[in-house]
Coordinates of C-alpha atoms in Angstrom, one line a residue:
M20 CA 194.2 174.0 98.0
T21 CA 191.6 171.5 96.7
T22 CA 191.9 168.5 94.4
Q23 CA 189.0 166.9 92.5
V24 CA 188.8 163.1 93.0
S25 CA 186.2 160.4 93.0
L26 CA 185.0 158.8 96.2
A27 CA 186.7 155.5 95.3
G28 CA 189.9 157.5 94.5
A29 CA 189.7 159.2 97.9
L30 CA 189.4 155.9 99.7
N31 CA 192.4 154.5 97.7
R32 CA 194.4 157.5 98.7
A33 CA 193.4 157.2 102.4
L34 CA 194.5 153.5 102.3
G35 CA 197.8 154.3 100.6
D36 CA 198.6 157.1 103.0
A37 CA 197.8 154.9 106.0
L38 CA 199.9 152.0 104.7
A39 CA 202.8 154.4 104.0
E40 CA 202.7 156.1 107.5
D41 CA 202.1 153.1 109.7
P42 CA 203.8 149.7 109.2
T43 CA 201.2 147.9 111.4
V44 CA 198.4 148.7 108.9
L45 CA 197.4 145.7 106.6
V46 CA 194.7 145.6 103.9
F47 CA 193.2 142.3 102.9
G48 CA 190.0 140.7 101.6
E49 CA 188.6 139.0 98.5
D50 CA 190.2 140.3 95.3
V51 CA 191.8 143.4 96.9
G52 CA 195.3 142.4 95.8
A53 CA 196.3 142.2 92.1
L54 CA 192.7 143.0 90.9
G55 CA 192.4 146.1 93.1
G56 CA 189.0 145.2 94.5
V57 CA 185.7 144.7 92.6
F58 CA 185.3 148.5 92.7
R59 CA 189.0 149.2 92.3
V60 CA 189.3 150.9 95.6
T61 CA 192.5 149.1 96.4
D62 CA 193.9 149.5 92.9
G63 CA 197.7 149.6 92.8
L64 CA 198.2 149.1 96.5
A65 CA 199.5 145.5 96.3
A66 CA 202.1 146.5 93.7
R67 CA 203.1 149.5 95.8
F68 CA 203.3 147.9 99.3
G69 CA 203.8 144.2 98.5
E70 CA 201.7 141.0 99.1
Q71 CA 202.7 140.9 102.8
R72 CA 200.7 144.0 103.5
V73 CA 198.0 144.0 100.8
F74 CA 196.8 140.5 99.9
D75 CA 193.9 138.4 98.8
T76 CA 192.0 136.0 101.1
P77 CA 189.9 132.9 100.5
L78 CA 186.1 133.4 99.9
A79 CA 185.3 133.1 103.6
E80 CA 184.1 136.3 105.3
S81 CA 184.0 134.8 108.8
G82 CA 187.6 133.7 108.3
I83 CA 188.6 137.2 107.1
V84 CA 187.1 138.9 110.2
G85 CA 188.4 136.2 112.6
T86 CA 191.9 136.6 111.2
A87 CA 191.7 140.3 111.6
I88 CA 190.6 140.0 115.2
G89 CA 193.7 137.8 115.9
M90 CA 196.0 140.2 114.2
A91 CA 194.6 143.2 116.1
M92 CA 195.1 141.4 119.4
N93 CA 198.7 141.1 118.5
G94 CA 199.4 144.7 117.6
L95 CA 198.4 145.1 114.0
R96 CA 195.7 147.3 112.4
P97 CA 193.8 145.3 109.8
V98 CA 191.6 147.0 107.2
V99 CA 189.4 144.3 105.6
E100 CA 186.9 144.5 102.8
M101 CA 183.6 142.5 102.6
Q102 CA 183.3 143.2 98.9
F103 CA 179.5 143.6 99.0
D104 CA 177.1 144.4 101.9
A105 CA 175.2 141.1 101.9
F106 CA 178.4 139.1 101.7
A107 CA 179.2 140.3 105.2
Y108 CA 176.5 138.3 106.9
P109 CA 178.5 135.1 107.3
A110 CA 181.0 137.2 109.4
F111 CA 178.2 138.7 111.6
E112 CA 178.8 136.3 114.5
Q113 CA 182.5 137.2 114.6
I114 CA 181.6 140.9 114.4
T115 CA 178.9 141.0 117.1
S116 CA 180.1 138.3 119.5
H117 CA 183.9 139.0 119.4
L118 CA 184.9 142.2 117.6
A119 CA 182.4 144.4 119.4
K120 CA 182.7 142.8 122.8
L121 CA 186.4 142.0 123.5
R122 CA 187.4 145.4 124.9
N123 CA 184.4 145.2 127.4
R124 CA 185.1 141.5 128.1
T125 CA 188.7 142.3 129.1
R126 CA 187.9 145.5 131.0
G127 CA 189.7 147.6 128.5
R128 CA 192.9 145.6 128.4
V129 CA 192.5 144.3 124.8
G130 CA 191.5 146.7 122.1
L131 CA 190.7 145.7 118.5
P132 CA 191.6 148.5 116.0
V133 CA 189.9 146.7 113.1
V134 CA 188.2 148.5 110.1
I135 CA 185.7 146.5 108.2
R136 CA 185.0 148.2 104.8
V137 CA 181.5 147.3 103.5
P138 CA 180.2 148.6 100.1
Y139 CA 176.5 149.1 100.7
G140 CA 173.3 150.4 99.3
G141 CA 171.8 150.3 95.8
G142 CA 171.8 152.3 92.6
I143 CA 174.2 150.1 90.7
G144 CA 171.8 147.5 89.3
G145 CA 173.2 144.7 91.4
V146 CA 171.6 141.3 91.6
E147 CA 170.6 139.5 94.8
H148 CA 173.2 139.6 97.6
H149 CA 174.9 142.5 95.9
C150 CA 172.8 145.3 97.2
D151 CA 171.6 145.8 100.7
S152 CA 171.4 148.4 103.5
S153 CA 172.5 146.7 106.7
E154 CA 173.5 149.7 108.8
A155 CA 170.9 149.1 111.5
Y156 CA 172.4 145.7 112.4
Y157 CA 175.7 147.3 113.2
T158 CA 174.5 150.4 114.9
H159 CA 172.4 148.2 117.2
T160 CA 175.6 146.5 118.4
P161 CA 177.4 148.3 121.3
G162 CA 181.1 148.4 120.9
L163 CA 181.2 149.2 117.2
R164 CA 181.7 152.6 115.6
V165 CA 179.7 152.9 112.4
V166 CA 180.5 155.7 109.9
T167 CA 179.6 156.4 106.3
P168 CA 180.9 159.1 104.0
G169 CA 178.6 161.1 101.6
T170 CA 181.4 162.9 99.8
P171 CA 184.9 162.1 98.5
D172 CA 186.4 164.5 101.1
D173 CA 184.6 162.7 103.9
A174 CA 185.6 159.3 102.4
Y175 CA 189.3 160.3 102.9
R176 CA 188.9 161.9 106.3
L177 CA 186.6 159.3 107.8
L178 CA 188.7 156.3 106.6
R179 CA 191.9 157.8 108.0
D180 CA 190.2 158.5 111.3
S181 CA 188.8 154.9 111.3
I182 CA 192.2 153.3 110.8
A183 CA 193.6 155.4 113.6
S184 CA 190.8 154.6 115.9
P185 CA 191.5 152.3 118.9
D186 CA 187.9 150.9 118.5
P187 CA 186.5 148.6 115.7
V188 CA 184.9 150.5 113.0
I189 CA 182.3 149.4 110.4
F190 CA 183.0 151.6 107.4
L191 CA 180.0 151.7 105.1
E192 CA 180.9 152.9 101.6
P193 CA 177.9 154.0 99.4
K194 CA 178.7 152.0 96.3
R195 CA 176.4 154.1 94.0
R196 CA 178.6 157.2 94.8
Y197 CA 182.0 155.5 94.2
W198 CA 182.4 157.4 90.9
S199 CA 181.0 160.8 92.0
K200 CA 183.7 163.5 92.2
G201 CA 184.4 166.2 94.7
A202 CA 187.1 168.3 96.3
L203 CA 189.6 167.0 98.9
E204 CA 189.8 170.0 101.2
S205 CA 193.0 170.9 103.0
G206 CA 191.3 172.7 105.9
A207 CA 190.9 171.8 109.6
P208 CA 189.7 168.3 110.2
V209 CA 186.1 167.5 111.2
G210 CA 185.5 165.5 114.4
F211 CA 185.2 161.8 113.7
D212 CA 181.8 161.5 115.4
R213 CA 180.3 164.8 114.3
A214 CA 177.5 165.5 111.8
L215 CA 177.9 168.3 109.3
V216 CA 175.4 170.9 107.9
R217 CA 175.9 170.5 104.2
R218 CA 173.4 173.2 103.2
P219 CA 171.9 175.8 105.6
G220 CA 168.2 176.5 105.5
R221 CA 165.4 177.9 107.7
D222 CA 162.2 175.9 106.9
V223 CA 162.9 172.2 107.3
T224 CA 165.9 169.9 108.1
L225 CA 166.6 166.9 105.9
I226 CA 168.7 164.4 107.8
A227 CA 170.6 162.0 105.5
Y228 CA 173.8 159.9 105.4
G229 CA 175.9 158.0 102.9
P230 CA 174.3 157.5 99.5
M231 CA 171.3 159.8 100.4
V232 CA 173.4 162.9 101.1
A233 CA 173.6 163.8 97.4
T234 CA 169.8 163.0 97.0
A235 CA 169.0 165.3 99.9
L236 CA 171.1 168.1 98.4
E237 CA 169.3 167.7 95.1
T238 CA 166.0 167.8 96.9
A239 CA 167.0 171.0 98.6
E240 CA 167.6 172.7 95.3
A241 CA 164.3 171.4 93.9
A242 CA 162.5 172.6 97.0
R243 CA 163.5 176.2 96.3
E244 CA 161.1 176.3 93.4
E245 CA 158.3 175.3 95.8
G246 CA 159.2 178.0 98.3
W247 CA 160.9 175.9 100.9
D248 CA 164.4 176.7 102.3
V249 CA 165.8 173.3 103.2
E250 CA 168.7 172.6 105.5
V251 CA 170.6 169.4 104.9
V252 CA 172.4 167.6 107.7
D253 CA 174.9 164.8 106.9
L254 CA 175.2 162.4 109.9
R255 CA 178.5 160.9 108.8
S256 CA 178.7 159.0 112.1
L257 CA 175.8 156.7 112.7
S258 CA 177.2 155.4 116.0
P259 CA 178.0 157.4 118.1
F260 CA 175.3 159.9 117.1
D261 CA 175.8 163.6 117.1
D262 CA 172.7 164.8 118.9
E263 CA 174.1 168.4 119.3
T264 CA 174.4 169.2 115.6
V265 CA 171.2 167.5 114.5
C266 CA 169.0 169.0 117.3
A267 CA 170.4 172.4 116.8
S268 CA 169.3 172.3 113.2
V269 CA 165.8 170.9 114.0
V270 CA 165.3 173.5 116.8
K271 CA 166.1 176.2 114.2
T272 CA 163.8 174.9 111.5
G273 CA 161.0 173.3 113.6
R274 CA 160.5 170.5 111.0
A275 CA 162.5 167.4 110.0
V276 CA 162.5 164.5 107.5
V277 CA 164.9 161.6 107.8
V278 CA 166.0 159.9 104.6
H279 CA 167.6 156.5 104.1
E280 CA 167.7 153.6 101.6
A281 CA 167.1 150.8 104.1
S282 CA 163.6 149.5 104.8
G283 CA 161.6 151.7 107.1
F284 CA 160.3 149.2 109.7
G285 CA 162.9 149.0 112.5
G286 CA 165.3 151.0 110.3
Y287 CA 168.0 153.4 111.5
G288 CA 165.7 156.4 110.8
A289 CA 163.4 155.2 113.6
E290 CA 166.2 155.9 116.1
V291 CA 166.9 159.3 114.6
V292 CA 163.2 160.2 114.8
A293 CA 163.0 159.1 118.5
R294 CA 166.1 161.1 119.5
V295 CA 164.9 164.2 117.7
T296 CA 161.4 163.9 119.2
E297 CA 162.7 163.3 122.7
R298 CA 165.0 166.3 122.6
C299 CA 163.2 168.8 120.4
F300 CA 159.5 168.1 121.1
H301 CA 158.6 171.6 122.1
H302 CA 160.3 173.1 119.1
L303 CA 158.6 170.9 116.5
H304 CA 155.8 172.3 114.3
A305 CA 155.0 168.8 112.9
P306 CA 155.8 165.2 113.5
V307 CA 159.3 164.1 112.2
L308 CA 158.8 162.0 109.0
R309 CA 160.8 159.3 107.3
V310 CA 161.4 158.6 103.6
T311 CA 162.9 155.1 103.2
G312 CA 163.1 152.0 101.1
F313 CA 160.0 149.9 101.2
D314 CA 159.6 147.0 103.6
I315 CA 160.5 144.3 101.1
P316 CA 163.5 142.2 100.2
Y317 CA 165.8 144.3 98.1
P318 CA 164.3 144.4 94.6
P319 CA 165.9 143.3 91.3
P320 CA 167.7 145.8 89.2
K321 CA 164.8 146.8 87.0
L322 CA 162.7 147.8 90.0
E323 CA 165.3 149.3 92.4
E324 CA 164.6 152.9 91.1
H325 CA 161.1 152.6 92.7
H326 CA 162.5 151.3 96.0
L327 CA 165.2 154.0 96.5
P328 CA 164.0 157.3 98.0
S329 CA 163.8 159.9 95.2
V330 CA 163.5 163.7 95.1
D331 CA 159.8 163.5 94.4
R332 CA 159.2 161.2 97.4
I333 CA 161.1 163.5 99.7
L334 CA 159.3 166.6 98.4
D335 CA 156.0 164.8 99.1
A336 CA 157.1 164.3 102.7
I337 CA 158.1 167.9 103.1
A338 CA 154.6 168.9 101.9
R339 CA 153.0 166.8 104.6
L340 CA 154.8 168.7 107.4
Q341 CA 151.7 170.7 108.5
W342 CA 152.3 174.0 106.9
D343 CA 148.9 175.3 108.1
D344 CA 147.4 177.8 105.6
R345 CA 150.5 178.2 103.6
V346 CA 150.1 176.7 100.1
V347 CA 153.5 176.0 98.6
G348 CA 153.8 175.0 94.9
S349 CA 152.1 171.9 93.6
Y350 CA 153.1 169.6 96.5
G351 CA 150.4 170.7 98.9
A352 CA 149.8 172.9 101.9

């Protein structure tokens, strides 16, 4: 049995189910109470569970995360919202110096089951500080799990898994996909740290995550007209990384393109390219390419459509994958 729901609605349902099943779960952050969050992800939860379990905080991200750390040390499971990606930076010291390190520092005696929800990425016409792609900061920090859903079904599953995890989780929510709808599946759960093949193909692997999953799937359909059969892999878990699923796909197709919104230089895609190259080198027919945001500060709303990877930019990258004498469509050989 399946149910159609928006990505934001799936997150709301996951939070509600977790609050109902586990009295140690708390949800708090800026405007998550009566307002229901700036994107309405927590809509109705304060009225349903009361202000002791779903409540607003002062506008102080460092204080929000610091409070969550103290709560987790004393047996609670806080789920906090940063409201916007670039708003999280004042809390970065708490996250990297304490949240990520306490289990190691105490030789495993103290765990911190904290989930930090971060709406991230572009596509909504947000002004400065309201759109950013900060995933590489978190994935570079040992001790943190970093996950990002690309579909409503994954939004529900991954958030439930994150709340149940004994480790701290950075939960990156693609804000441009909050209103996209999809089915909530009732089948067997997918591993928390596993990638998924969203679309099988034989010619080239598109590796994407979060907001770019839908763009990759759109590209795969457009590529059919050019004669390419494109496989799409949704990473889901950025850290830890599912080498097995990704490399199996690349070994099969022999070509790969990594797609993400963040700037290319030092971006998360560089790690993916390195891992794929190290493990699949003798199966590759061409270098692994990246399609990313440009190496600039995030642009203003009127220009962001040029910054975000598009179907045409991804098709251009596919065309550069050394197809030898095979001429495919209008995008090259």
